[in-house]
GROMACS .gro file of C-alpha atoms in nm:
model
  491
    1MET     CA    1   0.000   0.000   0.000
    2ARG     CA    2   0.278   0.241   0.082
    3ARG     CA    3   0.441   0.180  -0.256
    4PHE     CA    4   0.111   0.261  -0.432
    5VAL     CA    5   0.069   0.586  -0.239
    6ARG     CA    6   0.429   0.686  -0.309
    7TYR     CA    7   0.362   0.676  -0.685
    8ILE     CA    8   0.005   0.801  -0.701
    9VAL     CA    9   0.063   1.122  -0.505
   10PRO     CA   10   0.319   1.266  -0.751
   11VAL     CA   11   0.091   1.177  -1.045
   12VAL     CA   12  -0.206   1.354  -0.887
   13ALA     CA   13   0.008   1.654  -0.802
   14PHE     CA   14   0.132   1.668  -1.160
   15LEU     CA   15  -0.221   1.653  -1.303
   16LEU     CA   16  -0.345   1.922  -1.065
   17ALA     CA   17  -0.056   2.145  -1.158
   18LEU     CA   18  -0.119   2.083  -1.528
   19SER     CA   19  -0.488   2.168  -1.498
   20GLY     CA   20  -0.402   2.498  -1.330
   21CYS     CA   21  -0.173   2.601  -1.613
   22ALA     CA   22  -0.300   2.793  -1.912
   23PRO     CA   23  -0.091   2.886  -2.213
   24GLU     CA   24  -0.028   3.259  -2.229
   25PRO     CA   25  -0.006   3.445  -2.561
   26ASP     CA   26   0.358   3.446  -2.665
   27ASN     CA   27   0.461   3.737  -2.893
   28PRO     CA   28   0.122   3.742  -3.070
   29ILE     CA   29   0.097   3.879  -3.422
   30LYS     CA   30  -0.123   4.187  -3.400
   31SER     CA   31  -0.406   4.228  -3.647
   32ASN     CA   32  -0.622   4.529  -3.736
   33GLU     CA   33  -0.913   4.294  -3.802
   34LEU     CA   34  -1.196   4.231  -3.562
   35PRO     CA   35  -1.223   3.867  -3.452
   36ALA     CA   36  -1.467   3.652  -3.650
   37ILE     CA   37  -1.676   3.514  -3.365
   38TYR     CA   38  -2.004   3.329  -3.323
   39PRO     CA   39  -2.239   3.473  -3.226
   40ASP     CA   40  -2.151   3.819  -3.353
   41TYR     CA   41  -2.145   4.013  -3.027
   42VAL     CA   42  -1.921   4.293  -3.156
   43GLY     CA   43  -2.074   4.627  -3.056
   44VAL     CA   44  -2.395   4.492  -2.905
   45THR     CA   45  -2.578   4.658  -2.615
   46VAL     CA   46  -2.680   4.432  -2.327
   47PRO     CA   47  -2.845   4.477  -1.988
   48ALA     CA   48  -2.648   4.438  -1.667
   49GLY     CA   49  -2.678   4.089  -1.524
   50ILE     CA   50  -2.737   3.914  -1.855
   51ALA     CA   51  -2.589   3.565  -1.898
   52PRO     CA   52  -2.229   3.573  -2.027
   53LEU     CA   53  -2.181   3.643  -2.396
   54ASN     CA   54  -1.981   3.328  -2.455
   55PHE     CA   55  -1.853   3.290  -2.810
   56ASN     CA   56  -1.663   3.058  -3.042
   57MET     CA   57  -1.414   3.141  -3.313
   58LEU     CA   58  -1.552   3.079  -3.660
   59ASP     CA   59  -1.209   2.958  -3.768
   60GLU     CA   60  -1.228   2.603  -3.639
   61GLN     CA   61  -0.853   2.556  -3.686
   62VAL     CA   62  -0.804   2.775  -3.378
   63ASP     CA   63  -0.722   2.544  -3.087
   64TYR     CA   64  -0.707   2.793  -2.800
   65VAL     CA   65  -0.867   3.127  -2.713
   66ASN     CA   66  -0.754   3.381  -2.455
   67VAL     CA   67  -0.991   3.671  -2.378
   68ASN     CA   68  -0.939   3.964  -2.145
   69VAL     CA   69  -1.235   4.185  -2.054
   70LYS     CA   70  -1.190   4.531  -1.904
   71GLY     CA   71  -1.464   4.763  -1.781
   72SER     CA   72  -1.463   5.131  -1.877
   73LYS     CA   73  -1.554   5.221  -1.519
   74SER     CA   74  -1.399   4.942  -1.315
   75GLY     CA   75  -1.319   4.575  -1.306
   76GLU     CA   76  -1.145   4.320  -1.524
   77MET     CA   77  -1.174   3.948  -1.591
   78SER     CA   78  -1.039   3.688  -1.832
   79CYS     CA   79  -1.109   3.343  -1.963
   80HIS     CA   80  -0.925   3.091  -2.176
   81GLY     CA   81  -0.995   2.758  -2.338
   82GLU     CA   82  -1.139   2.610  -2.657
   83TRP     CA   83  -1.394   2.893  -2.667
   84ALA     CA   84  -1.469   3.204  -2.465
   85ASP     CA   85  -1.645   3.058  -2.162
   86PHE     CA   86  -1.684   3.328  -1.897
   87ASP     CA   87  -1.755   3.266  -1.530
   88ILE     CA   88  -2.121   3.355  -1.478
   89ASP     CA   89  -2.087   3.533  -1.144
   90ASP     CA   90  -1.775   3.728  -1.246
   91TRP     CA   91  -1.936   3.832  -1.575
   92LYS     CA   92  -2.259   3.953  -1.414
   93GLU     CA   93  -2.069   4.147  -1.149
   94LEU     CA   94  -1.852   4.313  -1.415
   95THR     CA   95  -2.159   4.420  -1.613
   96ARG     CA   96  -2.315   4.570  -1.300
   97GLN     CA   97  -1.997   4.764  -1.224
   98ASN     CA   98  -2.012   4.918  -1.572
   99ILE     CA   99  -2.376   5.018  -1.613
  100GLY     CA  100  -2.388   5.303  -1.860
  101GLY     CA  101  -2.034   5.220  -1.973
  102LYS     CA  102  -1.880   4.942  -2.175
  103LEU     CA  103  -1.666   4.631  -2.164
  104THR     CA  104  -1.364   4.609  -2.395
  105LEU     CA  105  -1.273   4.258  -2.506
  106SER     CA  106  -0.921   4.168  -2.619
  107VAL     CA  107  -0.904   3.838  -2.805
  108CYS     CA  108  -0.591   3.631  -2.870
  109VAL     CA  109  -0.602   3.293  -3.044
  110ARG     CA  110  -0.356   3.012  -3.101
  111LYS     CA  111  -0.348   2.841  -3.439
  112ASP     CA  112  -0.078   2.607  -3.571
  113GLY     CA  113   0.129   2.685  -3.263
  114ARG     CA  114   0.131   3.063  -3.325
  115TRP     CA  115  -0.058   3.337  -3.145
  116LYS     CA  116  -0.261   3.615  -3.304
  117GLN     CA  117  -0.414   3.920  -3.133
  118TYR     CA  118  -0.721   4.076  -3.292
  119LYS     CA  119  -0.847   4.431  -3.273
  120ASP     CA  120  -1.034   4.497  -2.948
  121PHE     CA  121  -1.412   4.532  -2.957
  122ASP     CA  122  -1.669   4.676  -2.718
  123VAL     CA  123  -1.988   4.550  -2.556
  124PHE     CA  124  -2.204   4.832  -2.419
  125ILE     CA  125  -2.385   4.797  -2.087
  126SER     CA  126  -2.718   4.979  -2.096
  127ASP     CA  127  -2.842   5.190  -1.808
  128SER     CA  128  -3.191   5.053  -1.884
  129PRO     CA  129  -3.243   4.748  -1.663
  130LEU     CA  130  -3.390   4.419  -1.782
  131GLU     CA  131  -3.523   4.285  -1.454
  132GLU     CA  132  -3.739   4.004  -1.590
  133PHE     CA  133  -3.652   3.651  -1.479
  134GLY     CA  134  -3.639   3.527  -1.833
  135LEU     CA  135  -3.815   3.427  -2.151
  136THR     CA  136  -4.090   3.184  -2.240
  137TYR     CA  137  -4.110   3.035  -2.588
  138ARG     CA  138  -4.226   2.737  -2.786
  139ARG     CA  139  -3.963   2.504  -2.928
  140ILE     CA  140  -4.082   2.312  -3.229
  141PRO     CA  141  -3.906   2.106  -3.499
  142PRO     CA  142  -3.975   2.260  -3.843
  143GLY     CA  143  -4.158   1.945  -3.953
  144TYR     CA  144  -4.503   2.105  -3.998
  145GLU     CA  145  -4.680   1.842  -3.787
  146VAL     CA  146  -4.733   1.730  -3.430
  147GLY     CA  147  -4.437   1.526  -3.312
  148GLY     CA  148  -4.076   1.565  -3.213
  149ASP     CA  149  -4.156   1.679  -2.860
  150ILE     CA  150  -4.310   2.018  -2.920
  151GLY     CA  151  -4.292   2.211  -2.597
  152ILE     CA  152  -4.331   2.537  -2.410
  153TYR     CA  153  -4.013   2.625  -2.221
  154GLN     CA  154  -3.875   2.904  -2.007
  155ARG     CA  155  -3.519   3.026  -1.987
  156ASP     CA  156  -3.342   3.218  -1.712
  157ILE     CA  157  -3.173   3.497  -1.911
  158HIS     CA  158  -2.927   3.557  -1.625
  159SER     CA  159  -2.787   3.205  -1.658
  160PHE     CA  160  -2.803   2.922  -1.910
  161ASP     CA  161  -3.077   2.731  -1.729
  162GLU     CA  162  -3.381   2.620  -1.929
  163PHE     CA  163  -3.694   2.464  -1.776
  164PRO     CA  164  -3.988   2.289  -1.946
  165ILE     CA  165  -4.332   2.430  -1.876
  166LEU     CA  166  -4.532   2.179  -2.079
  167THR     CA  167  -4.399   1.941  -2.345
  168GLU     CA  168  -4.543   1.674  -2.569
  169THR     CA  169  -4.394   1.405  -2.347
  170ALA     CA  170  -4.640   1.519  -2.078
  171VAL     CA  171  -4.940   1.534  -2.316
  172PRO     CA  172  -4.850   1.291  -2.599
  173GLY     CA  173  -4.983   1.366  -2.946
  174ARG     CA  174  -5.097   1.716  -2.855
  175CYS     CA  175  -4.986   2.052  -2.989
  176MET     CA  176  -4.962   2.339  -2.741
  177ASN     CA  177  -4.931   2.701  -2.845
  178CYS     CA  178  -5.048   3.057  -2.790
  179HIS     CA  179  -4.899   3.076  -2.440
  180THR     CA  180  -4.938   3.433  -2.320
  181ALA     CA  181  -4.854   3.602  -1.989
  182ASN     CA  182  -5.011   3.929  -1.877
  183ARG     CA  183  -4.748   4.188  -1.970
  184THR     CA  184  -4.460   3.971  -1.845
  185ASN     CA  185  -4.646   3.878  -1.525
  186PRO     CA  186  -4.740   3.508  -1.525
  187ASN     CA  187  -4.997   3.545  -1.248
  188ARG     CA  188  -5.224   3.551  -1.555
  189ILE     CA  189  -5.127   3.309  -1.829
  190THR     CA  190  -5.315   3.129  -2.102
  191MET     CA  191  -5.233   2.837  -2.329
  192GLN     CA  192  -5.419   2.645  -2.596
  193ILE     CA  193  -5.403   2.270  -2.652
  194ARG     CA  194  -5.505   2.138  -2.993
  195GLY     CA  195  -5.625   1.791  -3.082
  196THR     CA  196  -5.839   1.542  -2.893
  197GLY     CA  197  -5.888   1.662  -2.538
  198GLY     CA  198  -5.780   2.011  -2.636
  199GLY     CA  199  -5.902   2.333  -2.487
  200THR     CA  200  -5.807   2.676  -2.362
  201MET     CA  201  -5.624   2.687  -2.030
  202ILE     CA  202  -5.654   3.002  -1.822
  203GLN     CA  203  -5.427   3.014  -1.516
  204ARG     CA  204  -5.503   3.283  -1.259
  205ASP     CA  205  -5.287   3.313  -0.949
  206GLY     CA  206  -5.164   2.956  -0.992
  207LYS     CA  207  -5.504   2.794  -1.050
  208GLN     CA  208  -5.575   2.628  -1.384
  209THR     CA  209  -5.918   2.654  -1.547
  210TRP     CA  210  -5.983   2.461  -1.869
  211LEU     CA  211  -6.242   2.604  -2.104
  212GLU     CA  212  -6.424   2.514  -2.421
  213THR     CA  213  -6.422   2.849  -2.601
  214LYS     CA  214  -6.607   2.735  -2.914
  215THR     CA  215  -6.979   2.805  -2.904
  216ASP     CA  216  -7.274   2.772  -3.140
  217SER     CA  217  -7.229   3.142  -3.222
  218THR     CA  218  -6.854   3.128  -3.290
  219LYS     CA  219  -6.666   2.930  -3.553
  220ALA     CA  220  -6.377   2.784  -3.351
  221ALA     CA  221  -6.190   2.794  -3.022
  222GLY     CA  222  -5.990   3.102  -2.929
  223SER     CA  223  -5.619   3.140  -3.006
  224TYR     CA  224  -5.351   3.409  -3.056
  225SER     CA  225  -5.436   3.550  -2.714
  226TYR     CA  226  -5.348   3.882  -2.549
  227TRP     CA  227  -5.428   3.999  -2.194
  228HIS     CA  228  -5.599   4.319  -2.088
  229PRO     CA  229  -5.377   4.510  -1.837
  230SER     CA  230  -5.639   4.453  -1.565
  231GLY     CA  231  -5.607   4.077  -1.603
  232ASP     CA  232  -5.985   4.049  -1.627
  233TYR     CA  233  -6.007   4.003  -2.004
  234CYS     CA  234  -5.823   3.810  -2.270
  235ALA     CA  235  -5.860   3.898  -2.638
  236MET     CA  236  -5.850   3.605  -2.881
  237ALA     CA  237  -5.872   3.527  -3.248
  238VAL     CA  238  -6.112   3.260  -3.372
  239ASN     CA  239  -5.979   3.095  -3.686
  240SER     CA  240  -5.878   2.788  -3.881
  241VAL     CA  241  -5.511   2.738  -3.967
  242HIS     CA  242  -5.402   2.554  -4.281
  243GLN     CA  243  -5.074   2.475  -4.456
  244ALA     CA  244  -4.988   2.448  -4.825
  245PHE     CA  245  -4.650   2.348  -4.964
  246PHE     CA  246  -4.468   2.483  -5.266
  247VAL     CA  247  -4.312   2.249  -5.521
  248GLY     CA  248  -4.012   2.337  -5.737
  249THR     CA  249  -3.951   2.681  -5.586
  250GLY     CA  250  -3.727   2.826  -5.320
  251GLN     CA  251  -4.029   2.869  -5.092
  252ARG     CA  252  -4.139   2.593  -4.859
  253ILE     CA  253  -4.474   2.665  -4.705
  254GLU     CA  254  -4.768   2.904  -4.700
  255VAL     CA  255  -4.976   2.922  -4.382
  256TYR     CA  256  -5.321   3.068  -4.427
  257HIS     CA  257  -5.659   3.106  -4.255
  258ARG     CA  258  -5.995   3.043  -4.419
  259PHE     CA  259  -6.176   3.255  -4.161
  260SER     CA  260  -6.085   3.460  -3.856
  261ASP     CA  261  -6.270   3.678  -3.605
  262VAL     CA  262  -6.170   3.857  -3.284
  263GLU     CA  263  -6.346   3.818  -2.949
  264VAL     CA  264  -6.279   3.898  -2.583
  265LEU     CA  265  -6.309   3.652  -2.296
  266ASP     CA  266  -6.408   3.777  -1.950
  267VAL     CA  267  -6.204   3.537  -1.736
  268ARG     CA  268  -6.406   3.625  -1.425
  269THR     CA  269  -6.735   3.499  -1.568
  270ASN     CA  270  -6.618   3.278  -1.859
  271GLU     CA  271  -6.825   3.484  -2.099
  272LEU     CA  272  -6.734   3.591  -2.451
  273LEU     CA  273  -6.782   3.952  -2.557
  274LEU     CA  274  -6.855   3.994  -2.926
  275SER     CA  275  -6.875   4.289  -3.164
  276PRO     CA  276  -7.020   4.278  -3.517
  277LEU     CA  277  -6.726   4.497  -3.622
  278LEU     CA  278  -6.488   4.216  -3.526
  279GLN     CA  279  -6.695   3.934  -3.675
  280THR     CA  280  -6.724   4.024  -4.040
  281GLU     CA  281  -6.657   3.842  -4.366
  282ASP     CA  282  -6.307   3.986  -4.346
  283LEU     CA  283  -6.038   3.802  -4.151
  284GLU     CA  284  -5.968   3.975  -3.818
  285ILE     CA  285  -5.663   3.832  -3.643
  286PHE     CA  286  -5.382   3.893  -3.388
  287PRO     CA  287  -5.556   4.117  -3.129
  288ALA     CA  288  -5.356   4.321  -2.876
  289PHE     CA  289  -5.480   4.563  -2.610
  290SER     CA  290  -5.334   4.912  -2.591
  291SER     CA  291  -5.118   4.998  -2.291
  292ASP     CA  292  -5.412   5.154  -2.105
  293GLY     CA  293  -5.658   4.885  -2.216
  294THR     CA  294  -5.896   5.128  -2.389
  295GLU     CA  295  -5.830   5.001  -2.742
  296ILE     CA  296  -5.773   4.675  -2.926
  297TYR     CA  297  -5.528   4.663  -3.216
  298TYR     CA  298  -5.569   4.386  -3.471
  299SER     CA  299  -5.498   4.290  -3.832
  300THR     CA  300  -5.763   4.237  -4.095
  301SER     CA  301  -5.768   4.121  -4.457
  302LYS     CA  302  -6.026   4.066  -4.729
  303PRO     CA  303  -6.132   3.706  -4.791
  304CYS     CA  304  -5.953   3.536  -5.081
  305ASN     CA  305  -5.966   3.196  -5.248
  306VAL     CA  306  -5.674   3.058  -5.049
  307PRO     CA  307  -5.442   2.890  -5.106
  308ALA     CA  308  -5.478   2.959  -5.481
  309GLU     CA  309  -5.489   3.337  -5.425
  310TYR     CA  310  -5.233   3.343  -5.145
  311GLU     CA  311  -5.055   3.646  -5.293
  312LYS     CA  312  -5.372   3.857  -5.259
  313VAL     CA  313  -5.377   3.834  -4.877
  314LYS     CA  314  -5.287   4.188  -4.763
  315CYS     CA  315  -5.353   4.273  -4.399
  316SER     CA  316  -5.424   4.616  -4.255
  317ILE     CA  317  -5.372   4.712  -3.891
  318CYS     CA  318  -5.681   4.862  -3.729
  319LYS     CA  319  -5.799   4.951  -3.382
  320ILE     CA  320  -6.132   4.967  -3.200
  321GLY     CA  321  -6.227   5.112  -2.863
  322PHE     CA  322  -6.286   4.894  -2.557
  323ASP     CA  323  -6.455   4.988  -2.230
  324ALA     CA  324  -6.329   4.749  -1.962
  325LYS     CA  325  -6.577   4.870  -1.699
  326ALA     CA  326  -6.879   4.806  -1.919
  327GLY     CA  327  -6.728   4.523  -2.122
  328THR     CA  328  -6.826   4.688  -2.450
  329PHE     CA  329  -6.659   4.780  -2.777
  330GLY     CA  330  -6.641   5.107  -2.966
  331GLU     CA  331  -6.870   5.174  -3.261
  332THR     CA  332  -6.605   5.270  -3.517
  333VAL     CA  333  -6.286   5.117  -3.654
  334ASP     CA  334  -5.975   5.324  -3.718
  335THR     CA  335  -5.731   5.201  -3.984
  336LEU     CA  336  -5.371   5.279  -3.889
  337LEU     CA  337  -5.197   5.099  -4.176
  338ASN     CA  338  -5.374   5.011  -4.501
  339GLY     CA  339  -5.231   4.690  -4.643
  340PRO     CA  340  -5.402   4.679  -4.985
  341ALA     CA  341  -5.319   5.046  -5.051
  342ALA     CA  342  -4.953   4.988  -4.966
  343GLY     CA  343  -4.932   4.652  -5.145
  344LYS     CA  344  -4.805   4.502  -4.819
  345SER     CA  345  -4.933   4.295  -4.532
  346PHE     CA  346  -4.919   4.442  -4.180
  347THR     CA  347  -4.953   4.199  -3.890
  348LEU     CA  348  -4.873   4.132  -3.524
  349ALA     CA  349  -4.927   4.480  -3.382
  350ARG     CA  350  -4.761   4.493  -3.040
  351PRO     CA  351  -4.790   4.823  -2.850
  352SER     CA  352  -4.519   4.896  -2.595
  353TYR     CA  353  -4.640   4.888  -2.236
  354ASP     CA  354  -4.551   5.256  -2.185
  355GLY     CA  355  -4.788   5.351  -2.468
  356ARG     CA  356  -4.523   5.514  -2.687
  357TRP     CA  357  -4.458   5.266  -2.968
  358MET     CA  358  -4.623   4.998  -3.175
  359MET     CA  359  -4.402   4.732  -3.331
  360TYR     CA  360  -4.541   4.524  -3.615
  361CYS     CA  361  -4.445   4.296  -3.906
  362VAL     CA  362  -4.438   4.396  -4.270
  363SER     CA  363  -4.433   4.134  -4.545
  364SER     CA  364  -4.537   4.112  -4.908
  365ARG     CA  365  -4.843   3.901  -4.829
  366GLY     CA  366  -5.014   3.673  -4.581
  367ASN     CA  367  -5.112   3.684  -4.216
  368PHE     CA  368  -4.849   3.444  -4.078
  369PRO     CA  369  -4.519   3.633  -4.108
  370VAL     CA  370  -4.289   3.369  -3.956
  371CYS     CA  371  -4.330   3.177  -4.284
  372GLN     CA  372  -4.262   3.482  -4.503
  373ASP     CA  373  -3.892   3.524  -4.583
  374ASP     CA  374  -3.938   3.897  -4.644
  375ALA     CA  375  -4.108   3.964  -4.308
  376ASP     CA  376  -3.944   4.258  -4.129
  377LEU     CA  377  -4.009   4.456  -3.811
  378TRP     CA  378  -4.128   4.816  -3.828
  379LEU     CA  379  -4.201   5.073  -3.558
  380MET     CA  380  -4.480   5.329  -3.528
  381ASP     CA  381  -4.465   5.630  -3.299
  382LEU     CA  382  -4.815   5.624  -3.151
  383LYS     CA  383  -4.797   5.997  -3.078
  384THR     CA  384  -4.726   6.102  -3.436
  385ARG     CA  385  -4.809   5.782  -3.631
  386GLN     CA  386  -4.475   5.815  -3.805
  387VAL     CA  387  -4.330   5.478  -3.904
  388ARG     CA  388  -3.988   5.345  -3.990
  389GLU     CA  389  -3.824   5.015  -4.073
  390LEU     CA  390  -3.609   4.868  -3.798
  391LYS     CA  391  -3.306   4.821  -4.021
  392GLU     CA  392  -3.097   4.764  -3.708
  393VAL     CA  393  -3.258   4.422  -3.659
  394ASN     CA  394  -3.397   4.313  -3.996
  395SER     CA  395  -3.223   4.057  -4.212
  396ALA     CA  396  -3.275   3.850  -4.526
  397GLY     CA  397  -3.466   3.600  -4.311
  398ALA     CA  398  -3.804   3.638  -4.143
  399GLU     CA  399  -3.832   3.856  -3.832
  400SER     CA  400  -4.152   3.808  -3.634
  401PHE     CA  401  -4.318   3.719  -3.301
  402HIS     CA  402  -4.188   4.018  -3.107
  403ASN     CA  403  -4.273   4.120  -2.751
  404TRP     CA  404  -4.173   4.393  -2.506
  405SER     CA  405  -4.007   4.397  -2.167
  406GLU     CA  406  -4.213   4.546  -1.883
  407ASN     CA  407  -4.026   4.879  -1.894
  408SER     CA  408  -4.056   4.893  -2.277
  409HIS     CA  409  -3.680   4.944  -2.324
  410TRP     CA  410  -3.610   4.593  -2.452
  411PHE     CA  411  -3.778   4.365  -2.699
  412VAL     CA  412  -3.733   4.002  -2.799
  413TYR     CA  413  -3.814   3.862  -3.141
  414SER     CA  414  -3.762   3.546  -3.345
  415SER     CA  415  -3.545   3.562  -3.654
  416LYS     CA  416  -3.422   3.329  -3.926
  417ALA     CA  417  -3.122   3.554  -3.986
  418GLU     CA  418  -2.871   3.283  -3.896
  419ASN     CA  419  -2.968   3.012  -4.141
  420GLY     CA  420  -3.296   3.099  -4.314
  421MET     CA  421  -3.484   2.801  -4.170
  422TYR     CA  422  -3.465   2.784  -3.789
  423SER     CA  423  -3.602   3.075  -3.588
  424GLN     CA  424  -3.373   3.189  -3.308
  425LEU     CA  425  -3.424   3.449  -3.037
  426PHE     CA  426  -3.266   3.793  -3.040
  427ILE     CA  427  -3.292   4.074  -2.785
  428ALA     CA  428  -3.242   4.444  -2.858
  429HIS     CA  429  -3.254   4.771  -2.666
  430ILE     CA  430  -3.469   5.069  -2.764
  431ASP     CA  431  -3.426   5.413  -2.613
  432LYS     CA  432  -3.686   5.684  -2.549
  433ARG     CA  433  -3.625   5.831  -2.895
  434GLY     CA  434  -3.689   5.501  -3.067
  435ARG     CA  435  -3.326   5.428  -3.150
  436VAL     CA  436  -3.253   5.055  -3.151
  437SER     CA  437  -2.921   4.892  -3.068
  438LYS     CA  438  -2.756   4.605  -3.250
  439PRO     CA  439  -2.943   4.292  -3.134
  440PHE     CA  440  -2.775   4.000  -2.964
  441LEU     CA  441  -2.850   3.629  -2.999
  442LEU     CA  442  -2.977   3.458  -2.684
  443PRO     CA  443  -2.654   3.353  -2.506
  444GLN     CA  444  -2.563   2.985  -2.466
  445ARG     CA  445  -2.275   2.823  -2.278
  446ASN     CA  446  -2.115   2.678  -2.593
  447PRO     CA  447  -2.310   2.864  -2.860
  448LEU     CA  448  -2.167   2.712  -3.178
  449LYS     CA  449  -2.223   2.359  -3.053
  450PHE     CA  450  -2.564   2.443  -2.909
  451TYR     CA  451  -2.710   2.610  -3.217
  452ARG     CA  452  -2.560   2.354  -3.457
  453GLU     CA  453  -2.719   2.070  -3.266
  454MET     CA  454  -3.048   2.244  -3.185
  455MET     CA  455  -3.301   2.108  -3.435
  456ASP     CA  456  -3.589   2.319  -3.299
  457SER     CA  457  -3.718   2.658  -3.399
  458TYR     CA  458  -3.801   2.911  -3.130
  459ASN     CA  459  -4.128   3.098  -3.169
  460VAL     CA  460  -4.374   3.314  -2.977
  461PRO     CA  461  -4.112   3.442  -2.730
  462ASP     CA  462  -4.211   3.666  -2.442
  463PHE     CA  463  -4.052   3.803  -2.126
  464THR     CA  464  -4.169   3.686  -1.784
  465LYS     CA  465  -4.114   3.885  -1.467
  466VAL     CA  466  -4.072   3.572  -1.255
  467LYS     CA  467  -4.040   3.202  -1.320
  468VAL     CA  468  -4.366   3.048  -1.441
  469ASP     CA  469  -4.516   2.809  -1.187
  470PHE     CA  470  -4.713   2.551  -1.383
  471ASP     CA  471  -4.836   2.205  -1.282
  472ALA     CA  472  -4.777   1.983  -1.588
  473HIS     CA  473  -4.926   1.682  -1.408
  474GLU     CA  474  -5.255   1.864  -1.359
  475ALA     CA  475  -5.248   1.967  -1.726
  476TYR     CA  476  -5.206   1.601  -1.823
  477GLN     CA  477  -5.507   1.503  -1.612
  478GLN     CA  478  -5.716   1.786  -1.755
  479VAL     CA  479  -5.628   1.702  -2.115
  480PHE     CA  480  -5.711   1.332  -2.082
  481ASP     CA  481  -6.015   1.379  -1.856
  482ASN     CA  482  -6.144   1.611  -2.130
  483LYS     CA  483  -6.383   1.797  -1.899
  484ARG     CA  484  -6.426   2.160  -2.002
  485ILE     CA  485  -6.620   2.456  -1.873
  486GLN     CA  486  -6.832   2.578  -2.162
  487VAL     CA  487  -6.809   2.952  -2.213
  488LYS     CA  488  -7.121   3.152  -2.292
  489ILE     CA  489  -7.194   3.456  -2.503
  490ARG     CA  490  -7.270   3.767  -2.298
  491GLN     CA  491  -7.605   3.901  -2.405
   0.00000   0.00000   0.00000
C-alpha cells in the first residue's frame, strides 16, 4: 500500500498542476481585423446581469482562445480555453460595475502553434435594466406536424438554465401554443391545446381553469391570445389554420386562414364579448390591447380563395375602442396601416407597455409572417403615427413574433437571420427616442455547438417577470379527462 501511495501522489500533483496552467499568448501577431466570432457580439448593447456572452471562433482551426475583458468604469476578468467561456458570477458582477459604460474585449487565439491578437471590440452595458426573470417560448421542430416533442419552455436569461413548462412528453400527441402572460407577469397566463382533449387553459394566481371556447355562435376555439392590463379580459382570435406546400420553388410553405374573427373573454365569468365589427366576412386576427386597455389593435384582410390566391392576402392594422368597466366595444374602426393600398401585409401589432410605440411585421403578403422570408419589423410612434423600418434588426430571413419587456426598453423577437430556416431568439434595446441597438442572440454556454445541434425553432417568445409556476401533471389530467367549462356569449 505504501508503494502505491508513493507513486500516485506525484501523479495527482502533476495533473493538478497541469490543470491549473494555461498557455499565455507568446509574442502574438497583432491584427487590425476584428475577430470573427459566433455569435456576432461585436458592438452589441446588453443589460447588466445578462448571462455571459460566450462565443466561439468561426475559424475552427483555432485550438485555444484567450480573452481579457476590461470595464470602462472598473473591473477586469479573463477566460481561456477552446472557446470564450466566462464565469457567470464574475461576468454579471462586471456588467453591474459598468452600467452606462462598456466592456472592452481583447481576443488572442492560437493556431498552428502561433498566437494572433485581434483588434479589441466593445460591448455596451445599458443603463436601462432588464429585470425580468427570463423568456418563455415554444420550441418546435420545423416538420409542420405534431411530433418531435413540441414544448413550451422558459429560460433564465441571467444564466443558461432552461426549464420545461409543458412538453409533448407530458401530453403525448398534442400541440400546445399561444402561451401568453399578462405583460410579463405570469400570475395571468393562457395556453391552448389542440387535438383530442384540447381546450383553452386560463391560469389565474396559480389555479388552472380549462375552457371550451367554441360556441354555437362562434366558428372555432380562441387562439392568438393577449391579456388586458387589468387581467380580467383576454382577447383572442377565432380561426382555422391551414398549410400548403410549394413544389419546385425556393419557398417551402404558405400558412393561411380560411376565416378569422376577434373576441374577448371575460375570465371572471367565462363569458365571450362579441362585436359585429370584429366578426365580419373579413379576416380579423392577432388582437392586442393598448397599454391603457382602452383600445384593441388587430390585423384584418379581405377574404380570398386561399391557397390559390395566397398572394392577394394583404392585412391592414386597425384599432377599435374597448370599455373594460362596461365590457363593451367602440362603434367605429380606425385604420392605422392600409395593407391593400400599400401593397403590403401588416400583422402582429404589439404596443409597448408605456404607450409610446407599436411594433409590427411587414411582409409582401399573408397573415403568418414567420413563414414569409421577407417579413421585417417596423415601428410606429403612436404619438405622431410616423413609421420606420427597424433596419438595425432586420435581415434576409423572417423577423416576427416580437414582444416587449415590462419597462418597454427591450424587446425580444424570433429571426431566421442565422440560417434561413430555424427561428432563433434575439434581444435588442430601444431608447426613449426610438433608436434601436444592435441585437444580440440569446446567449448559450457553448453557442456554436448548441445552435448547430439544436433542431428546434423558437417561436412566440415573451418576457416573464418571474419564473412560471405551472403544474404539468394537472395539465395532463385535464387534457385526458377532457372535462371543459363551456363559455357563454354575454347578451
